[in-house]
Tab-separated table of C-alpha atoms in Angstrom:
chain	number	residue	atom	x	y	z
T	1	MET	CA	-0.034	-0.021	0.016
T	2	ASP	CA	1.276	3.504	-0.878
T	3	LEU	CA	1.674	6.186	1.604
T	4	GLU	CA	-1.358	8.051	0.342
T	5	MET	CA	-3.600	5.112	0.833
T	6	LEU	CA	-2.102	4.569	4.356
T	7	GLN	CA	-2.924	8.164	5.220
T	8	GLU	CA	-6.473	7.828	3.753
T	9	ARG	CA	-7.212	4.696	5.740
T	10	ALA	CA	-6.024	6.241	8.937
T	11	ARG	CA	-8.206	9.310	8.271
T	12	ILE	CA	-11.281	7.274	7.677
T	13	ILE	CA	-10.690	5.306	10.898
T	14	ARG	CA	-10.302	8.509	12.796
T	15	ARG	CA	-13.523	9.800	11.357
T	16	VAL	CA	-15.429	6.627	12.367
T	17	ARG	CA	-14.075	7.048	16.010
T	18	SER	CA	-15.106	10.785	15.883
T	19	PHE	CA	-18.640	9.834	14.768
T	20	PHE	CA	-19.224	7.321	17.612
T	21	ASP	CA	-17.330	9.459	20.256
T	22	GLY	CA	-19.551	12.396	19.396
T	23	ARG	CA	-22.671	10.256	20.198
T	24	ASN	CA	-21.271	9.188	23.609
T	25	TYR	CA	-20.667	5.552	22.549
T	26	LEU	CA	-18.069	3.829	24.655
T	27	GLU	CA	-15.128	2.532	22.761
T	28	LEU	CA	-14.107	-0.982	23.688
T	29	ASP	CA	-10.847	-2.952	23.319
T	30	THR	CA	-11.708	-6.664	23.973
T	31	PRO	CA	-9.440	-9.662	23.496
T	32	LEU	CA	-8.697	-11.206	20.138
T	33	LEU	CA	-8.274	-14.640	21.749
T	34	ALA	CA	-11.057	-16.394	23.337
T	35	PRO	CA	-11.454	-19.649	25.388
T	36	ASP	CA	-14.824	-20.263	23.791
T	37	LEU	CA	-16.867	-18.742	20.875
T	38	ILE	CA	-20.418	-18.182	19.842
T	39	PRO	CA	-21.289	-21.237	17.604
T	40	GLU	CA	-22.018	-20.263	14.011
T	41	SER	CA	-22.430	-23.208	11.645
T	42	CYS	CA	-21.886	-20.891	8.680
T	43	LEU	CA	-18.241	-20.053	9.256
T	44	GLU	CA	-14.846	-21.635	10.255
T	45	VAL	CA	-12.399	-20.250	12.759
T	46	PHE	CA	-8.605	-20.316	13.699
T	47	GLU	CA	-7.274	-22.318	16.518
T	48	THR	CA	-4.080	-21.663	18.532
T	49	ARG	CA	-2.835	-22.970	21.819
T	50	ARG	CA	-1.393	-21.351	25.018
T	51	ILE	CA	1.561	-23.081	26.541
T	52	VAL	CA	1.090	-23.096	30.256
T	53	PRO	CA	4.332	-21.928	31.949
T	54	HIS	CA	6.196	-24.582	33.782
T	55	GLY	CA	3.513	-27.015	32.846
T	56	GLY	CA	5.594	-29.307	30.722
T	57	HIS	CA	3.645	-30.371	27.673
T	58	GLU	CA	0.405	-28.945	29.104
T	59	SER	CA	-1.386	-26.282	26.900
T	60	ARG	CA	-4.754	-24.777	26.565
T	61	PRO	CA	-6.697	-24.152	23.278
T	62	TYR	CA	-7.816	-20.675	22.314
T	63	TRP	CA	-9.605	-19.284	19.278
T	64	LEU	CA	-9.239	-16.171	17.351
T	65	VAL	CA	-12.493	-14.247	17.394
T	66	PRO	CA	-14.555	-14.007	14.150
T	67	SER	CA	-16.339	-11.142	15.853
T	68	PRO	CA	-15.943	-9.314	19.114
T	69	GLU	CA	-19.633	-9.872	19.869
T	70	ILE	CA	-18.867	-12.665	22.378
T	71	TRP	CA	-16.987	-10.047	24.667
T	72	MET	CA	-19.152	-6.984	23.817
T	73	LYS	CA	-22.450	-8.597	25.013
T	74	ARG	CA	-20.883	-9.340	28.372
T	75	ILE	CA	-20.020	-5.711	28.794
T	76	ILE	CA	-23.511	-4.688	27.678
T	77	ALA	CA	-25.024	-7.106	30.239
T	78	GLN	CA	-22.966	-5.519	33.008
T	79	HIS	CA	-22.982	-1.833	32.081
T	80	ARG	CA	-26.073	-1.395	29.759
T	81	THR	CA	-24.366	1.271	27.582
T	82	SER	CA	-24.046	1.880	23.968
T	83	VAL	CA	-20.597	0.721	22.757
T	84	TYR	CA	-18.446	0.371	19.599
T	85	GLN	CA	-15.220	-1.274	18.698
T	86	ILE	CA	-12.782	-1.356	15.808
T	87	CYS	CA	-10.735	-4.626	15.834
T	88	LYS	CA	-9.218	-7.374	13.947
T	89	CYS	CA	-11.306	-10.395	13.266
T	90	PHE	CA	-10.420	-13.805	11.747
T	91	ARG	CA	-12.294	-16.187	9.584
T	92	ASN	CA	-10.945	-19.434	8.230
T	93	GLY	CA	-11.836	-21.205	4.986
T	94	GLU	CA	-13.148	-18.073	3.355
T	95	SER	CA	-13.163	-18.167	-0.454
T	96	ALA	CA	-10.199	-16.455	-2.077
T	97	GLY	CA	-10.943	-13.305	-4.080
T	98	HIS	CA	-10.884	-9.534	-4.244
T	99	LEU	CA	-13.352	-9.118	-1.347
T	100	HIS	CA	-12.042	-11.636	1.282
T	101	SER	CA	-9.203	-11.726	3.690
T	102	PRO	CA	-8.810	-14.303	6.548
T	103	GLU	CA	-7.789	-11.332	8.829
T	104	PHE	CA	-9.893	-8.290	8.514
T	105	THR	CA	-10.975	-5.124	10.394
T	106	MET	CA	-14.467	-5.060	11.825
T	107	LEU	CA	-16.445	-2.093	13.095
T	108	GLU	CA	-19.098	-3.383	15.525
T	109	TYR	CA	-21.478	-1.169	17.392
T	110	TYR	CA	-24.484	-1.758	19.796
T	111	THR	CA	-27.140	0.853	20.531
T	112	MET	CA	-29.242	0.572	23.659
T	113	ASP	CA	-32.945	1.002	23.623
T	114	ALA	CA	-32.998	0.614	19.793
T	115	ASP	CA	-34.141	-1.935	17.153
T	116	TYR	CA	-32.792	-2.719	13.757
T	117	THR	CA	-34.566	0.265	12.061
T	118	ASP	CA	-32.969	2.629	14.549
T	119	SER	CA	-29.590	1.050	13.513
T	120	LEU	CA	-30.353	1.559	10.006
T	121	VAL	CA	-30.814	5.283	10.489
T	122	LEU	CA	-27.684	5.508	12.636
T	123	THR	CA	-25.758	3.748	9.756
T	124	GLU	CA	-27.083	6.212	7.173
T	125	ASP	CA	-25.827	8.988	9.428
T	126	LEU	CA	-22.383	7.381	9.667
T	127	PHE	CA	-22.284	6.959	5.827
T	128	ALA	CA	-23.269	10.535	5.345
T	129	TYR	CA	-20.588	11.661	7.800
T	130	LEU	CA	-17.921	9.594	5.921
T	131	ALA	CA	-18.974	10.143	2.425
T	132	GLU	CA	-19.124	13.863	2.831
T	133	SER	CA	-15.335	14.152	3.607
T	134	ALA	CA	-14.487	11.389	0.970
T	135	GLY	CA	-16.429	13.005	-1.805
T	136	GLN	CA	-18.382	9.861	-2.523
T	137	LYS	CA	-21.860	10.977	-3.345
T	138	SER	CA	-23.044	7.470	-4.182
T	139	LEU	CA	-22.658	6.402	-0.638
T	140	LYS	CA	-24.846	9.140	0.756
T	141	PRO	CA	-28.259	8.180	2.218
T	142	PRO	CA	-31.010	7.547	2.011
T	143	PHE	CA	-30.347	3.856	1.390
T	144	GLU	CA	-32.608	1.855	-0.945
T	145	ARG	CA	-34.817	-0.596	1.200
T	146	ILE	CA	-36.068	-3.914	-0.016
T	147	THR	CA	-37.396	-6.906	2.013
T	148	VAL	CA	-35.864	-10.365	1.360
T	149	ALA	CA	-39.301	-11.628	0.274
T	150	GLU	CA	-39.648	-8.760	-2.220
T	151	ALA	CA	-36.170	-9.485	-3.581
T	152	PHE	CA	-36.906	-13.133	-4.101
T	153	ASP	CA	-40.244	-12.280	-5.772
T	154	ARG	CA	-38.503	-9.726	-8.110
T	155	TRP	CA	-35.303	-11.476	-9.002
T	156	ALA	CA	-35.830	-15.236	-8.316
T	157	GLY	CA	-39.425	-15.211	-9.517
T	158	PHE	CA	-41.188	-16.998	-6.678
T	159	ASP	CA	-42.830	-16.640	-3.280
T	160	LEU	CA	-40.057	-17.371	-0.785
T	161	PHE	CA	-42.287	-18.384	2.255
T	162	GLU	CA	-44.663	-20.436	0.121
T	163	ALA	CA	-41.728	-22.278	-1.391
T	164	ALA	CA	-40.001	-22.678	1.990
T	165	GLU	CA	-42.883	-24.807	3.357
T	166	SER	CA	-41.164	-27.778	1.796
T	167	ARG	CA	-37.823	-28.887	0.812
T	168	GLU	CA	-39.156	-30.246	-2.523
T	169	HIS	CA	-40.629	-26.888	-3.455
T	170	MET	CA	-37.410	-24.941	-2.752
T	171	GLU	CA	-35.380	-27.553	-4.665
T	172	ALA	CA	-37.826	-27.327	-7.679
T	173	GLU	CA	-37.300	-23.477	-7.712
T	174	ALA	CA	-33.538	-23.856	-7.529
T	175	ARG	CA	-33.625	-26.296	-10.459
T	176	ARG	CA	-35.909	-23.945	-12.438
T	177	LEU	CA	-33.261	-21.301	-11.991
T	178	GLY	CA	-30.651	-23.689	-13.451
T	179	LEU	CA	-28.770	-24.238	-10.233
T	180	ASN	CA	-28.763	-28.051	-10.158
T	181	PRO	CA	-28.594	-28.495	-6.303
T	182	ALA	CA	-27.507	-31.812	-4.868
T	183	PRO	CA	-30.463	-33.987	-3.795
T	184	GLY	CA	-31.577	-33.824	-0.148
T	185	LEU	CA	-30.390	-30.343	0.780
T	186	ASP	CA	-32.465	-28.696	3.433
T	187	VAL	CA	-34.517	-25.463	3.099
T	188	PRO	CA	-31.909	-23.107	4.596
T	189	VAL	CA	-29.082	-24.466	2.193
T	190	LEU	CA	-31.387	-24.176	-0.770
T	191	TYR	CA	-32.232	-20.647	0.348
T	192	ASP	CA	-28.600	-19.706	0.502
T	193	LEU	CA	-27.880	-21.292	-2.868
T	194	ILE	CA	-30.738	-19.253	-4.564
T	195	PHE	CA	-29.803	-16.069	-2.795
T	196	ILE	CA	-26.229	-16.154	-3.782
T	197	HIS	CA	-26.881	-16.959	-7.430
T	198	ALA	CA	-30.150	-15.195	-8.238
T	199	VAL	CA	-30.581	-12.332	-5.661
T	200	GLU	CA	-27.295	-11.107	-4.511
T	201	PRO	CA	-25.916	-10.265	-7.961
T	202	ARG	CA	-28.928	-7.958	-8.648
T	203	LEU	CA	-28.008	-5.814	-5.654
T	204	LYS	CA	-25.359	-4.160	-7.835
T	205	ARG	CA	-26.890	-0.741	-7.287
T	206	GLU	CA	-25.050	2.593	-7.410
T	207	ARG	CA	-26.130	3.459	-3.917
T	208	PRO	CA	-26.375	1.259	-0.760
T	209	VAL	CA	-29.236	-1.163	-0.564
T	210	ALA	CA	-30.578	-2.447	2.750
T	211	LEU	CA	-32.078	-5.925	2.521
T	212	LEU	CA	-34.565	-6.267	5.386
T	213	ASP	CA	-36.580	-8.858	7.238
T	214	TYR	CA	-34.640	-12.190	6.755
T	215	PRO	CA	-36.560	-15.487	6.974
T	216	ALA	CA	-36.727	-16.876	10.424
T	217	PHE	CA	-35.682	-20.338	9.249
T	218	VAL	CA	-32.126	-18.962	8.832
T	219	PRO	CA	-30.732	-19.353	12.389
T	220	CYS	CA	-29.356	-16.134	13.999
T	221	LEU	CA	-29.579	-14.204	17.273
T	222	ALA	CA	-32.182	-11.676	16.007
T	223	GLN	CA	-35.573	-10.926	17.497
T	224	ARG	CA	-38.574	-12.573	15.737
T	225	SER	CA	-40.810	-9.913	14.071
T	226	GLY	CA	-43.958	-11.870	14.997
T	227	GLY	CA	-44.397	-13.713	11.641
T	228	LYS	CA	-42.082	-15.530	9.378
T	229	THR	CA	-39.137	-13.076	9.609
T	230	VAL	CA	-36.617	-11.747	11.977
T	231	GLU	CA	-35.601	-8.106	12.586
T	232	ARG	CA	-32.458	-8.203	10.552
T	233	TRP	CA	-30.882	-6.335	7.672
T	234	GLU	CA	-27.848	-6.576	5.536
T	235	LEU	CA	-26.332	-3.655	3.680
T	236	TYR	CA	-25.031	-3.978	0.081
T	237	PHE	CA	-23.173	-1.631	-2.201
T	238	LYS	CA	-22.567	-2.707	-5.805
T	239	SER	CA	-23.468	-6.303	-4.699
T	240	ILE	CA	-20.831	-6.206	-1.934
T	241	GLU	CA	-22.034	-6.967	1.584
T	242	LEU	CA	-20.873	-4.254	3.942
T	243	ALA	CA	-22.841	-4.766	7.173
T	244	ASN	CA	-25.223	-7.175	8.987
T	245	CYS	CA	-27.655	-5.915	11.798
T	246	TYR	CA	-30.072	-7.484	14.297
T	247	SER	CA	-32.518	-6.381	16.795
T	248	GLU	CA	-30.668	-8.446	19.294
T	249	GLU	CA	-32.156	-11.443	20.876
T	250	THR	CA	-32.326	-10.869	24.680
T	251	ASP	CA	-34.377	-13.879	25.871
T	252	PRO	CA	-32.101	-16.140	27.833
T	253	ALA	CA	-34.060	-19.284	26.850
T	254	LYS	CA	-33.851	-18.411	23.105
T	255	VAL	CA	-30.096	-17.564	23.385
T	256	ARG	CA	-29.540	-20.908	24.988
T	257	GLY	CA	-31.453	-22.718	22.386
T	258	PHE	CA	-29.450	-21.067	19.652
T	259	PHE	CA	-26.264	-22.003	21.283
T	260	GLU	CA	-27.288	-25.597	21.715
T	261	SER	CA	-28.618	-26.069	18.194
T	262	GLU	CA	-25.700	-24.306	16.492
T	263	ALA	CA	-23.215	-26.118	18.625
T	264	ALA	CA	-24.602	-29.400	17.580
T	265	ALA	CA	-24.405	-28.355	13.893
T	266	LYS	CA	-20.828	-27.266	14.251
T	267	GLU	CA	-19.941	-30.440	15.892
T	268	GLN	CA	-21.244	-32.324	12.912
T	269	SER	CA	-19.790	-30.150	10.123
T	270	ALA	CA	-16.950	-27.805	11.343
T	271	VAL	CA	-13.415	-28.482	10.169
T	272	VAL	CA	-12.080	-26.569	13.194
T	273	LYS	CA	-14.230	-27.394	16.184
T	274	HIS	CA	-14.231	-24.923	19.234
T	275	ARG	CA	-15.375	-24.849	22.818
T	276	VAL	CA	-18.818	-23.347	23.414
T	277	ASP	CA	-19.691	-21.845	26.885
T	278	ALA	CA	-22.894	-23.709	27.906
T	279	ASP	CA	-23.560	-21.000	30.482
T	280	TYR	CA	-23.239	-17.942	28.046
T	281	TRP	CA	-26.983	-17.605	28.067
T	282	LYS	CA	-26.931	-16.606	31.673
T	283	HIS	CA	-25.423	-13.230	30.810
T	284	PHE	CA	-28.921	-12.441	29.532
T	285	LEU	CA	-30.604	-13.090	32.858
T	286	PRO	CA	-31.950	-10.128	34.760
T	287	ARG	CA	-29.214	-8.261	36.933
T	288	ARG	CA	-30.401	-6.333	39.940
T	289	GLY	CA	-33.986	-6.721	38.822
T	290	LYS	CA	-33.296	-5.354	35.221
T	291	PRO	CA	-33.476	-7.530	32.125
T	292	PHE	CA	-30.737	-7.555	29.428
T	293	PRO	CA	-31.262	-4.195	27.686
T	294	ARG	CA	-33.190	-3.960	24.436
T	295	CYS	CA	-30.568	-3.172	21.853
T	296	SER	CA	-29.598	-3.402	18.271
T	297	GLY	CA	-26.016	-4.384	16.909
T	298	VAL	CA	-24.269	-3.871	13.629
T	299	ALA	CA	-21.274	-5.701	12.388
T	300	LEU	CA	-19.571	-3.644	9.535
T	301	GLY	CA	-16.603	-4.729	7.454
T	302	LEU	CA	-14.458	-1.755	7.704
T	303	ASP	CA	-12.041	-2.798	4.982
T	304	ARG	CA	-14.868	-2.971	2.441
T	305	LEU	CA	-16.265	0.372	3.533
T	306	ILE	CA	-12.830	1.844	3.011
T	307	MET	CA	-12.786	0.231	-0.434
T	308	ALA	CA	-16.214	1.865	-1.220
T	309	LEU	CA	-15.059	5.300	0.103
T	310	THR	CA	-11.836	5.207	-1.892
T	311	GLY	CA	-13.222	3.743	-5.040
T	312	ARG	CA	-11.156	0.629	-4.949
T	313	SER	CA	-12.374	-2.775	-6.071
T	314	ASN	CA	-9.778	-5.213	-4.535
T	315	ILE	CA	-9.449	-5.573	-0.751
T	316	ASP	CA	-5.648	-5.982	-1.037
T	317	ASP	CA	-5.369	-2.454	-2.298
T	318	ILE	CA	-6.486	-1.013	1.059
T	319	LEU	CA	-4.733	-3.501	3.442
T	320	PRO	CA	-1.299	-2.577	4.827
T	321	PHE	CA	0.041	-6.066	4.337
T	322	PRO	CA	-2.348	-8.452	2.394
T	323	MET	CA	-1.994	-11.918	3.826
T	324	ASP	CA	-1.590	-13.805	0.513
T	325	ARG	CA	0.744	-11.323	-1.085
T	326	PRO	CA	4.543	-11.504	-0.580
T	327	VAL	CA	5.947	-8.720	1.550
T	328	SER	CA	8.433	-6.609	-0.396
T	329	LEU	CA	11.161	-4.719	1.329
T	330	TRP	CA	11.467	-2.279	-1.624
């Protein structure tokens, strides 16, 4: 990376901090290593080991965090305050390409007494603040808004929730679209297949698009909206996913159920297995008579946002030291 790009990257990160500091969010600095992780069957992680001093061959496994969420929610439970963090995150087994790096920079922020619609407005304010100084008019709000169901109807050509009532129906729709799925795939996997090939490429808009109200059959720690969807949005710019947001699930029983089901799925399918804290749900129990606070969180890929703000199309162009590129001394 040239000096000009290093300076621009630093300037954008300072602006992000200025935005949240000006709104009285507490900046956090949580560990990158964790003795256990939130189980997410959709991603792989990195494992390392801590050698115990004077312990001979004894060692303990730790994992690099794919997101700081596991730590940040502990702080929210204890202090009930809006928080943000800029940190390195790590995801193993990601497909190679111009948008992915196994080590990347995440901006994660949680707003108290808020839901996913509040977080969308806040994110629009953030983009307006950053785009103004970067001269990127295409990133300025308002964001285009479309529900997942509307997107499937418009671009995949079928009623998502009607098709999702049976695996056979979803498989038939995938075949109609020429995707040729393997026999026996379940509904969430077929949904992902259709979304990636038929919907996501159509999000190549010249301004950000917020895809709202994800189907509840896709597991995540978001609040149910009362019907067949959860309160979740993902933000796209020119078909590139920039951010993911939930109205956070705060019910201890539902958090516990998610951990148990996703832990079982990871045990079956993960290449790198990790420890799961079976008592993590207890952080969501009432403290001093007060329940876990109503809140909304956003996880935003800061490297991809810097790409958008600087008009770059390859993530390696805005990383100081891309992982898969040889380091030159000259």
